[in-house]
Coordinates of N, CA and C in Angstrom, one line a residue:
Chain A
X1 N 1.5 31.8 4.7 CA 2.8 31.2 5.1 C 3.8 32.2 5.3
X2 N 4.0 32.7 6.6 CA 4.9 33.8 6.9 C 6.3 33.4 6.7
X3 N 6.7 32.2 7.1 CA 8.1 31.8 6.9 C 9.0 32.4 8.0
X4 N 10.0 33.2 7.6 CA 10.9 33.8 8.6 C 10.7 35.3 8.6
X5 N 10.5 35.8 9.7 CA 10.3 37.3 9.8 C 11.4 37.8 10.8
X6 N 12.0 38.9 10.3 CA 13.0 39.6 11.1 C 12.5 41.0 11.5
X7 N 12.9 41.4 12.7 CA 12.6 42.7 13.1 C 13.7 43.3 14.1
X8 N 14.0 44.6 14.0 CA 13.4 45.5 13.0 C 14.1 45.3 11.7
X9 N 13.5 45.8 10.6 CA 14.1 45.8 9.3 C 15.2 46.8 9.2
X10 N 15.1 47.9 9.9 CA 16.1 49.0 9.9 C 16.3 49.5 11.3
X11 N 17.6 49.7 11.7 CA 17.9 50.2 13.0 C 19.1 51.0 13.0
X12 N 19.0 52.2 13.6 CA 20.2 53.1 13.8 C 20.4 53.2 15.3
X13 N 21.7 52.9 15.7 CA 22.0 53.0 17.1 C 23.3 53.7 17.3
X14 N 23.7 53.9 18.5 CA 25.0 54.5 18.8 C 26.0 53.5 19.4
X15 N 27.2 53.8 19.2 CA 28.3 53.0 19.8 C 28.0 52.8 21.3
X16 N 28.2 51.5 21.7 CA 28.0 51.2 23.1 C 26.6 50.8 23.6
X17 N 25.7 51.0 22.7 CA 24.3 50.6 23.1 C 24.1 49.1 22.8
X18 N 23.1 48.5 23.6 CA 22.7 47.1 23.3 C 21.6 47.1 22.3
X19 N 21.7 46.2 21.4 CA 20.7 46.0 20.3 C 20.3 44.6 20.2
X20 N 19.1 44.3 20.0 CA 18.6 42.9 19.8 C 17.8 42.9 18.5
X21 N 18.3 42.0 17.7 CA 17.6 41.7 16.4 C 16.8 40.4 16.6
X22 N 15.5 40.5 16.2 CA 14.6 39.4 16.4 C 14.4 38.5 15.2
X23 N 14.3 37.2 15.4 CA 14.0 36.3 14.2 C 13.0 35.3 14.7
X24 N 11.9 35.2 13.9 CA 10.8 34.3 14.2 C 10.5 33.4 13.0
X25 N 10.4 32.1 13.1 CA 10.0 31.3 12.0 C 8.7 30.5 12.4
X26 N 7.9 30.3 11.3 CA 6.6 29.6 11.5 C 6.7 28.1 11.1
X27 N 7.8 27.6 10.6 CA 7.9 26.3 10.1 C 8.3 25.2 11.1
X28 N 8.8 25.6 12.3 CA 9.4 24.7 13.2 C 10.6 24.0 12.7
X29 N 11.4 24.6 11.9 CA 12.7 24.1 11.5 C 13.6 23.9 12.7
X30 N 14.4 22.9 12.7 CA 15.3 22.6 13.8 C 16.4 23.6 13.8
X31 N 17.0 23.8 12.7 CA 18.2 24.6 12.6 C 17.9 26.1 12.3
X32 N 18.6 27.0 13.0 CA 18.5 28.4 12.7 C 19.9 29.0 12.7
X33 N 20.1 30.1 11.9 CA 21.4 30.7 11.7 C 21.3 32.2 11.7
X34 N 22.4 32.8 12.1 CA 22.5 34.3 11.9 C 23.8 34.5 11.0
X35 N 23.6 35.2 9.9 CA 24.7 35.6 9.0 C 24.7 37.2 9.0
X36 N 25.9 37.7 8.8 CA 26.0 39.1 8.4 C 26.6 39.2 7.0
X37 N 26.1 40.2 6.3 CA 26.5 40.4 4.9 C 27.2 41.8 4.8
X38 N 28.4 41.8 4.3 CA 29.1 43.1 4.2 C 29.8 43.1 2.8
X39 N 29.9 44.3 2.2 CA 30.6 44.4 0.9 C 32.1 43.9 1.1
X40 N 32.5 43.1 0.2 CA 33.9 42.6 0.3 C 34.1 41.4 1.1
X41 N 33.1 41.0 1.9 CA 33.2 39.8 2.8 C 32.1 38.8 2.5
X42 N 31.1 39.2 1.8 CA 30.0 38.3 1.6 C 29.2 37.9 2.9
X43 N 28.6 36.8 2.9 CA 27.8 36.3 4.0 C 28.8 35.5 4.9
X44 N 28.8 35.9 6.2 CA 29.6 35.2 7.2 C 28.7 34.8 8.4
X45 N 28.9 33.6 8.8 CA 28.1 33.0 9.9 C 28.5 33.5 11.2
X46 N 27.5 34.0 12.0 CA 27.8 34.5 13.3 C 27.6 33.4 14.4
X47 N 26.4 32.9 14.4 CA 26.0 31.8 15.3 C 25.0 30.9 14.6
X48 N 24.8 29.7 15.1 CA 23.8 28.9 14.7 C 23.3 28.0 15.8
X49 N 22.1 27.4 15.6 CA 21.4 26.6 16.6 C 20.8 25.4 16.0
X50 N 21.1 24.2 16.6 CA 20.5 23.0 16.1 C 19.1 22.7 16.7
X51 N 18.8 23.3 17.8 CA 17.5 23.1 18.5 C 17.4 24.0 19.6
X52 N 16.3 24.0 20.3 CA 16.1 24.9 21.4 C 17.2 24.6 22.5
X53 N 17.8 25.6 23.0 CA 18.8 25.5 24.1 C 20.2 25.0 23.6
X54 N 20.3 24.8 22.2 CA 21.6 24.4 21.7 C 22.1 25.4 20.7
X55 N 23.2 26.1 21.0 CA 23.8 27.1 20.1 C 25.3 26.8 19.9
X56 N 25.8 27.3 18.8 CA 27.2 27.2 18.5 C 27.7 28.4 17.8
X57 N 29.0 28.6 17.9 CA 29.7 29.8 17.3 C 29.9 29.5 15.8
X58 N 29.8 30.6 15.0 CA 30.2 30.5 13.7 C 31.6 31.1 13.4
X59 N 31.7 31.7 12.3 CA 33.0 32.3 11.9 C 33.3 33.6 12.7
X60 N 32.3 34.4 12.9 CA 32.5 35.8 13.5 C 31.6 36.0 14.7
X61 N 31.8 35.3 15.8 CA 30.9 35.4 16.9 C 31.2 36.5 17.9
X62 N 32.4 37.1 17.9 CA 32.8 38.1 18.9 C 31.9 39.3 18.9
X63 N 31.4 39.7 20.1 CA 30.5 40.8 20.3 C 29.0 40.5 20.1
X64 N 28.7 39.3 19.9 CA 27.3 38.9 19.7 C 26.9 37.8 20.8
X65 N 25.6 37.8 21.1 CA 25.1 36.8 22.0 C 23.8 36.3 21.4
X66 N 23.6 35.0 21.5 CA 22.3 34.4 21.0 C 21.7 33.6 22.1
X67 N 20.4 33.3 21.9 CA 19.7 32.4 22.8 C 18.6 31.8 22.0
X68 N 18.1 30.6 22.4 CA 17.0 29.9 21.7 C 16.2 29.1 22.8
X69 N 15.4 29.8 23.4 CA 14.5 29.2 24.4 C 13.3 28.5 23.8
X70 N 12.9 28.9 22.6 CA 11.8 28.3 21.9 C 12.3 28.0 20.5
X71 N 11.8 26.9 19.9 CA 12.2 26.5 18.6 C 12.1 27.6 17.5
X72 N 11.0 28.4 17.7 CA 10.6 29.4 16.6 C 11.4 30.7 16.7
X73 N 12.0 31.0 17.8 CA 12.7 32.3 18.0 C 14.2 32.1 18.2
X74 N 14.9 33.1 17.6 CA 16.4 33.0 17.6 C 16.9 34.4 17.6
X75 N 16.8 35.1 18.7 CA 17.3 36.5 18.8 C 18.8 36.7 18.8
X76 N 19.3 37.7 18.2 CA 20.7 38.0 18.2 C 20.9 39.4 18.9
X77 N 21.8 39.4 19.9 CA 22.0 40.6 20.7 C 23.4 41.1 20.5
X78 N 23.6 42.3 20.3 CA 24.9 43.0 20.3 C 25.0 43.7 21.6
X79 N 25.8 43.2 22.5 CA 25.8 43.7 23.9 C 26.3 45.1 24.0
X80 N 27.3 45.5 23.2 CA 27.8 46.9 23.2 C 28.2 47.2 21.7
X81 N 27.3 47.7 21.0 CA 27.5 47.9 19.5 C 28.7 48.7 19.2
X82 N 29.4 48.3 18.2 CA 30.6 49.0 17.6 C 30.3 49.3 16.2
X83 N 31.0 50.3 15.6 CA 30.8 50.7 14.2 C 31.1 49.5 13.3
X84 N 32.0 48.6 13.7 CA 32.3 47.5 12.8 C 31.2 46.5 12.7
X85 N 30.2 46.7 13.5 CA 29.0 45.8 13.5 C 27.9 46.4 12.6
X86 N 28.2 47.5 12.0 CA 27.3 48.0 10.9 C 27.2 47.0 9.8
X87 N 26.0 46.6 9.5 CA 26.0 45.5 8.5 C 24.5 45.2 8.2
X88 N 24.3 44.3 7.3 CA 22.9 43.7 7.1 C 23.0 42.3 7.7
X89 N 22.0 42.0 8.6 CA 22.0 40.7 9.3 C 20.8 39.9 8.7
X90 N 21.2 38.6 8.4 CA 20.2 37.7 7.9 C 20.0 36.5 8.9
X91 N 18.8 36.3 9.2 CA 18.4 35.1 9.9 C 18.0 34.0 8.9
X92 N 18.3 32.8 9.1 CA 17.9 31.7 8.2 C 17.6 30.4 9.0
X93 N 16.8 29.6 8.4 CA 16.5 28.3 9.0 C 16.7 27.2 8.0
X94 N 16.8 26.0 8.5 CA 16.9 24.8 7.7 C 16.2 23.6 8.3
X95 N 15.5 22.8 7.5 CA 14.8 21.7 8.0 C 15.6 20.4 7.8
X96 N 16.6 20.5 6.8 CA 17.3 19.2 6.4 C 18.6 19.0 7.1
X97 N 19.0 20.0 7.9 CA 20.3 19.8 8.6 C 21.2 21.0 8.6
X98 N 22.3 20.9 9.3 CA 23.2 22.1 9.4 C 23.7 22.6 8.1
X99 N 23.8 21.7 7.1 CA 24.3 22.1 5.8 C 23.2 22.0 4.7
X100 N 22.0 22.0 5.2 CA 20.9 21.9 4.2 C 20.5 23.2 3.6
X101 N 19.5 23.2 2.8 CA 18.9 24.4 2.2 C 18.5 25.4 3.2
X102 N 19.0 26.6 3.0 CA 18.6 27.7 3.9 C 17.5 28.5 3.4
X103 N 16.6 28.8 4.3 CA 15.5 29.8 4.0 C 15.8 31.0 4.8
X104 N 16.0 32.1 4.1 CA 16.4 33.4 4.7 C 15.2 34.3 5.0
X105 N 15.4 35.1 6.0 CA 14.5 36.3 6.2 C 14.9 37.4 5.3
X106 N 14.2 38.5 5.4 CA 14.5 39.7 4.5 C 15.7 40.5 5.0
X107 N 16.2 40.3 6.1 CA 17.3 41.0 6.6 C 17.0 42.2 7.5
X108 N 17.9 42.5 8.4 CA 17.9 43.7 9.2 C 19.1 44.5 9.0
X109 N 18.9 45.7 8.5 CA 20.0 46.6 8.3 C 20.3 47.5 9.5
X110 N 21.5 47.3 10.1 CA 21.9 47.9 11.3 C 23.0 48.9 11.0
X111 N 22.8 50.1 11.5 CA 23.8 51.2 11.4 C 24.2 51.6 12.8
X112 N 25.5 51.5 13.1 CA 26.0 51.9 14.4 C 26.8 53.2 14.2
X113 N 26.4 54.3 14.8 CA 27.0 55.6 14.6 C 28.1 55.8 15.7
Chain B
X1 N 38.4 25.8 7.6 CA 37.2 26.2 6.8 C 37.5 26.2 5.4
X2 N 36.7 25.6 4.6 CA 36.8 25.6 3.1 C 36.4 26.9 2.6
X3 N 37.1 27.4 1.5 CA 36.8 28.7 0.9 C 36.2 28.5 -0.5
X4 N 35.4 29.4 -0.9 CA 34.8 29.4 -2.2 C 35.1 30.8 -2.9
X5 N 35.6 30.8 -4.0 CA 35.9 32.0 -4.8 C 35.0 32.0 -6.0
X6 N 34.3 33.2 -6.2 CA 33.4 33.3 -7.3 C 34.0 34.4 -8.3
X7 N 33.7 34.1 -9.6 CA 34.1 35.0 -10.6 C 33.2 35.0 -11.7
X8 N 33.0 36.1 -12.4 CA 33.6 37.4 -12.1 C 32.8 38.0 -10.9
X9 N 33.3 39.1 -10.3 CA 32.6 39.7 -9.2 C 31.4 40.5 -9.7
X10 N 31.6 41.1 -10.9 CA 30.5 41.9 -11.5 C 30.4 41.5 -13.0
X11 N 29.2 41.6 -13.5 CA 28.9 41.2 -14.8 C 27.7 42.0 -15.3
X12 N 27.9 42.8 -16.4 CA 26.8 43.6 -16.9 C 26.7 43.2 -18.4
X13 N 25.5 42.7 -18.8 CA 25.3 42.2 -20.1 C 24.0 42.7 -20.7
X14 N 23.8 42.6 -22.0 CA 22.5 43.0 -22.7 C 21.6 41.8 -22.6
X15 N 20.3 42.1 -22.6 CA 19.3 41.1 -22.7 C 19.5 40.2 -23.9
X16 N 19.3 38.9 -23.7 CA 19.5 38.0 -24.8 C 20.9 37.3 -24.9
X17 N 21.8 37.9 -24.2 CA 23.2 37.3 -24.2 C 23.3 36.1 -23.3
X18 N 24.3 35.3 -23.5 CA 24.6 34.1 -22.6 C 25.7 34.5 -21.7
X19 N 25.8 33.8 -20.6 CA 26.8 34.1 -19.6 C 27.1 32.9 -18.7
X20 N 28.3 32.9 -18.2 CA 28.7 31.8 -17.3 C 29.4 32.4 -16.1
X21 N 29.0 32.0 -14.9 CA 29.7 32.5 -13.7 C 30.3 31.2 -13.0
X22 N 31.3 31.4 -12.2 CA 32.1 30.3 -11.7 C 32.2 30.4 -10.2
X23 N 32.4 29.2 -9.6 CA 32.5 29.0 -8.2 C 33.6 28.0 -8.0
X24 N 34.8 28.4 -7.5 CA 36.0 27.6 -7.4 C 36.5 27.4 -6.0
X25 N 37.1 26.3 -5.8 CA 37.8 26.1 -4.5 C 39.0 25.1 -4.7
X26 N 39.9 25.2 -3.8 CA 41.0 24.2 -3.7 C 40.6 23.0 -2.9
X27 N 39.4 23.0 -2.3 CA 39.0 21.9 -1.5 C 37.8 21.2 -2.1
X28 N 37.7 19.9 -1.7 CA 36.6 19.1 -2.2 C 35.3 19.4 -1.3
X29 N 34.2 19.5 -2.0 CA 32.9 19.8 -1.3 C 32.0 18.6 -1.5
X30 N 31.3 18.2 -0.4 CA 30.4 17.1 -0.5 C 29.1 17.5 -1.4
X31 N 28.9 18.8 -1.4 CA 27.8 19.4 -2.2 C 28.0 20.9 -2.3
X32 N 27.3 21.5 -3.3 CA 27.3 22.9 -3.4 C 25.9 23.4 -3.7
X33 N 25.6 24.5 -3.2 CA 24.3 25.2 -3.4 C 24.5 26.5 -4.1
X34 N 23.5 26.8 -5.0 CA 23.5 28.1 -5.6 C 22.3 28.9 -5.1
X35 N 22.5 30.2 -4.8 CA 21.4 31.0 -4.4 C 21.4 32.3 -5.2
X36 N 20.2 32.9 -5.3 CA 20.1 34.2 -6.0 C 19.5 35.2 -5.0
X37 N 20.1 36.4 -4.9 CA 19.6 37.4 -4.0 C 19.3 38.6 -4.7
X38 N 18.1 39.1 -4.5 CA 17.7 40.4 -5.1 C 17.8 41.5 -4.1
X39 N 17.9 42.7 -4.5 CA 18.1 43.8 -3.6 C 17.0 43.9 -2.5
X40 N 17.5 44.1 -1.3 CA 16.5 44.2 -0.2 C 15.9 42.9 0.3
X41 N 16.4 41.8 -0.2 CA 15.8 40.5 0.1 C 16.9 39.5 0.6
X42 N 16.5 38.4 1.2 CA 17.4 37.4 1.5 C 17.7 36.5 0.3
X43 N 18.8 35.7 0.3 CA 19.0 34.8 -0.8 C 18.0 33.7 -0.8
X44 N 17.8 33.2 -2.0 CA 16.8 32.1 -2.3 C 17.5 31.0 -3.0
X45 N 17.3 29.8 -2.6 CA 18.0 28.7 -3.2 C 17.5 28.4 -4.6
X46 N 18.5 28.2 -5.5 CA 18.2 27.8 -6.9 C 18.3 26.3 -7.1
X47 N 19.5 25.8 -6.6 CA 19.7 24.4 -6.8 C 20.8 23.9 -5.9
X48 N 20.8 22.6 -5.7 CA 21.9 21.9 -4.9 C 22.5 20.8 -5.9
X49 N 23.8 20.8 -6.0 CA 24.5 19.8 -6.7 C 25.3 18.9 -5.8
X50 N 25.2 17.6 -6.0 CA 25.8 16.7 -5.0 C 26.9 15.7 -5.6
X51 N 26.6 15.3 -6.9 CA 27.5 14.3 -7.5 C 28.5 15.0 -8.5
X52 N 29.7 14.6 -8.4 CA 30.7 15.1 -9.3 C 30.3 14.9 -10.8
X53 N 30.4 16.0 -11.6 CA 30.0 15.9 -13.0 C 28.5 16.1 -13.2
X54 N 27.8 16.3 -12.1 CA 26.3 16.5 -12.2 C 26.0 17.8 -13.0
X55 N 24.9 17.7 -13.8 CA 24.4 18.9 -14.5 C 22.9 19.0 -14.1
X56 N 22.5 20.1 -13.7 CA 21.1 20.4 -13.4 C 20.6 21.6 -14.2
X57 N 19.4 21.5 -14.7 CA 18.8 22.6 -15.5 C 17.6 23.1 -14.8
X58 N 17.5 24.5 -14.7 CA 16.3 25.1 -14.2 C 16.0 26.2 -15.2
X59 N 15.1 25.8 -16.1 CA 14.6 26.7 -17.2 C 15.9 27.1 -18.0
X60 N 16.2 28.4 -18.0 CA 17.4 28.8 -18.8 C 18.7 28.8 -18.0
X61 N 18.7 28.3 -16.8 CA 19.9 28.2 -16.0 C 20.4 26.7 -16.0
X62 N 21.7 26.6 -16.2 CA 22.3 25.3 -16.2 C 23.4 25.3 -15.2
X63 N 23.4 24.4 -14.2 CA 24.4 24.3 -13.2 C 25.2 23.0 -13.4
X64 N 26.5 23.1 -13.2 CA 27.4 22.0 -13.3 C 28.3 21.9 -12.1
X65 N 28.4 20.7 -11.6 CA 29.4 20.4 -10.5 C 30.6 19.7 -11.1
X66 N 31.8 20.2 -10.8 CA 33.0 19.7 -11.4 C 33.2 18.2 -11.0
X67 N 33.9 17.5 -11.9 CA 34.1 16.1 -11.7 C 34.8 15.8 -10.3
X68 N 35.7 16.7 -10.0 CA 36.4 16.5 -8.7 C 35.7 17.2 -7.5
X69 N 34.6 17.7 -7.8 CA 33.8 18.4 -6.7 C 34.5 19.5 -6.0
X70 N 35.3 20.2 -6.8 CA 36.0 21.4 -6.3 C 35.5 22.7 -6.9
X71 N 34.6 22.6 -7.9 CA 34.2 23.8 -8.6 C 32.8 23.6 -9.2
X72 N 32.1 24.7 -9.5 CA 30.8 24.6 -10.1 C 30.6 25.8 -11.0
X73 N 29.7 25.7 -11.9 CA 29.5 26.8 -12.8 C 28.0 27.0 -13.0
X74 N 27.6 28.2 -13.3 CA 26.2 28.5 -13.6 C 26.2 29.2 -15.0
X75 N 25.5 28.6 -15.9 CA 25.3 29.2 -17.2 C 23.9 29.6 -17.4
X76 N 23.7 30.9 -17.9 CA 22.4 31.4 -18.2 C 22.3 31.7 -19.7
X77 N 21.3 31.1 -20.3 CA 21.1 31.3 -21.7 C 20.0 32.4 -21.9
X78 N 20.3 33.2 -22.9 CA 19.4 34.3 -23.2 C 18.9 35.1 -22.0
X79 N 19.8 35.7 -21.4 CA 19.6 36.4 -20.1 C 18.4 37.4 -20.3
X80 N 17.7 37.6 -19.2 CA 16.6 38.5 -19.2 C 16.8 39.5 -18.0
X81 N 16.2 40.6 -18.0 CA 16.3 41.6 -16.9 C 15.9 40.9 -15.5
X82 N 15.0 40.0 -15.5 CA 14.6 39.3 -14.3 C 15.7 38.5 -13.7
X83 N 16.7 38.2 -14.5 CA 17.9 37.4 -14.0 C 18.8 38.3 -13.1
X84 N 18.6 39.6 -13.2 CA 19.5 40.5 -12.4 C 19.5 40.2 -10.9
X85 N 20.7 40.1 -10.3 CA 20.8 39.8 -8.9 C 22.2 39.4 -8.5
X86 N 22.3 39.0 -7.3 CA 23.6 38.5 -6.8 C 23.5 37.0 -6.7
X87 N 24.4 36.4 -7.4 CA 24.4 34.9 -7.4 C 25.5 34.4 -6.4
X88 N 25.1 33.6 -5.5 CA 26.0 33.1 -4.5 C 26.1 31.6 -4.5
X89 N 27.3 31.1 -4.4 CA 27.5 29.6 -4.2 C 27.8 29.4 -2.7
X90 N 27.5 28.2 -2.2 CA 27.7 27.9 -0.8 C 27.9 26.4 -0.7
X91 N 28.7 26.0 0.3 CA 29.0 24.6 0.6 C 29.3 24.4 2.0
X92 N 29.3 23.2 2.5 CA 29.6 23.0 3.9 C 31.0 23.4 4.2
X93 N 31.2 24.0 5.4 CA 32.5 24.6 5.7 C 33.6 23.6 6.0
X94 N 33.2 22.3 6.1 CA 34.2 21.3 6.3 C 33.9 20.1 5.4
X95 N 34.9 19.4 5.0 CA 34.8 18.3 4.0 C 33.8 17.2 4.5
X96 N 33.6 17.1 5.7 CA 32.7 16.0 6.2 C 31.3 16.3 5.8
X97 N 31.0 17.6 5.5 CA 29.7 17.9 5.0 C 28.7 18.3 6.1
X98 N 28.9 17.9 7.3 CA 28.0 18.1 8.4 C 28.3 19.4 9.2
X99 N 28.5 20.4 8.5 CA 28.9 21.7 9.1 C 28.1 22.8 8.4
X100 N 28.0 24.0 9.0 CA 27.2 25.1 8.4 C 27.8 25.5 7.1
X101 N 27.0 26.2 6.3 CA 27.5 26.6 5.0 C 28.4 27.8 5.0
X102 N 29.4 27.8 4.1 CA 30.2 28.9 3.9 C 29.9 29.4 2.5
X103 N 29.8 30.7 2.3 CA 29.4 31.3 1.1 C 30.6 32.0 0.4
X104 N 30.5 31.9 -1.0 CA 31.4 32.8 -1.8 C 30.9 34.2 -1.7
X105 N 31.7 35.1 -2.2 CA 31.3 36.5 -2.1 C 30.3 37.0 -3.2
X106 N 30.1 36.1 -4.2 CA 29.0 36.3 -5.1 C 29.4 37.0 -6.4
X107 N 28.6 36.8 -7.4 CA 28.7 37.5 -8.7 C 27.5 38.4 -8.8
X108 N 27.7 39.7 -9.0 CA 26.6 40.6 -9.2 C 26.3 40.8 -10.7
X109 N 25.1 40.3 -11.1 CA 24.7 40.3 -12.5 C 23.7 41.4 -12.7
X110 N 24.0 42.1 -13.8 CA 23.0 43.1 -14.2 C 22.7 42.9 -15.7
X111 N 21.4 42.6 -16.0 CA 21.0 42.4 -17.4 C 20.2 43.6 -17.8
X112 N 20.7 44.2 -18.9 CA 20.1 45.5 -19.4 C 19.2 45.2 -20.5
X113 N 18.0 45.7 -20.4 CA 17.0 45.5 -21.5 C 17.3 46.3 -22.7

């Protein structure tokens, strides 16, 4: 039972580069989420998706783009990375609804130099 | 957006001691969830409380939802090193309940053998 897998687990990039973080789930959960976790801020929602081709902004969407062409995949793209986007990114899914129990991946640690 | 404040931020105790951590808000929540996060991993759900005044037990962990549904507490009896981690509370970002979760900043617990 693989659950949610994120890749890459670690990434170092430079300011201005495009970066895509991948998220794949094996459960066919309808809802998927992207959170970022930073010291002093906790977990903050970037984007979420209720189903394939349905996405919505969270608390901190600026500078990020998401897509969901298939139920199982929910990639997060930083179009032009900035140092403020250095963070740990968590993908999560839920079967019970937008406010339901979240199943998290192991996270992707991104450093923008 | 409803906010959740957790206290204390950090807690370091000896094995065998009891402790309580708190999750407070000025807003009413339809439900609250508690997660535990270990280093290098994503958060894992411990419990969901839904009814005001509700008490749920998970082995040595006791969760309580305030009567007014504005606060929650987590009590750990006879803490063990395996309890070490970041404890997060989360609830729907809007009082209607049908919105993504907002997280508190967490309590980082260290249990020393």
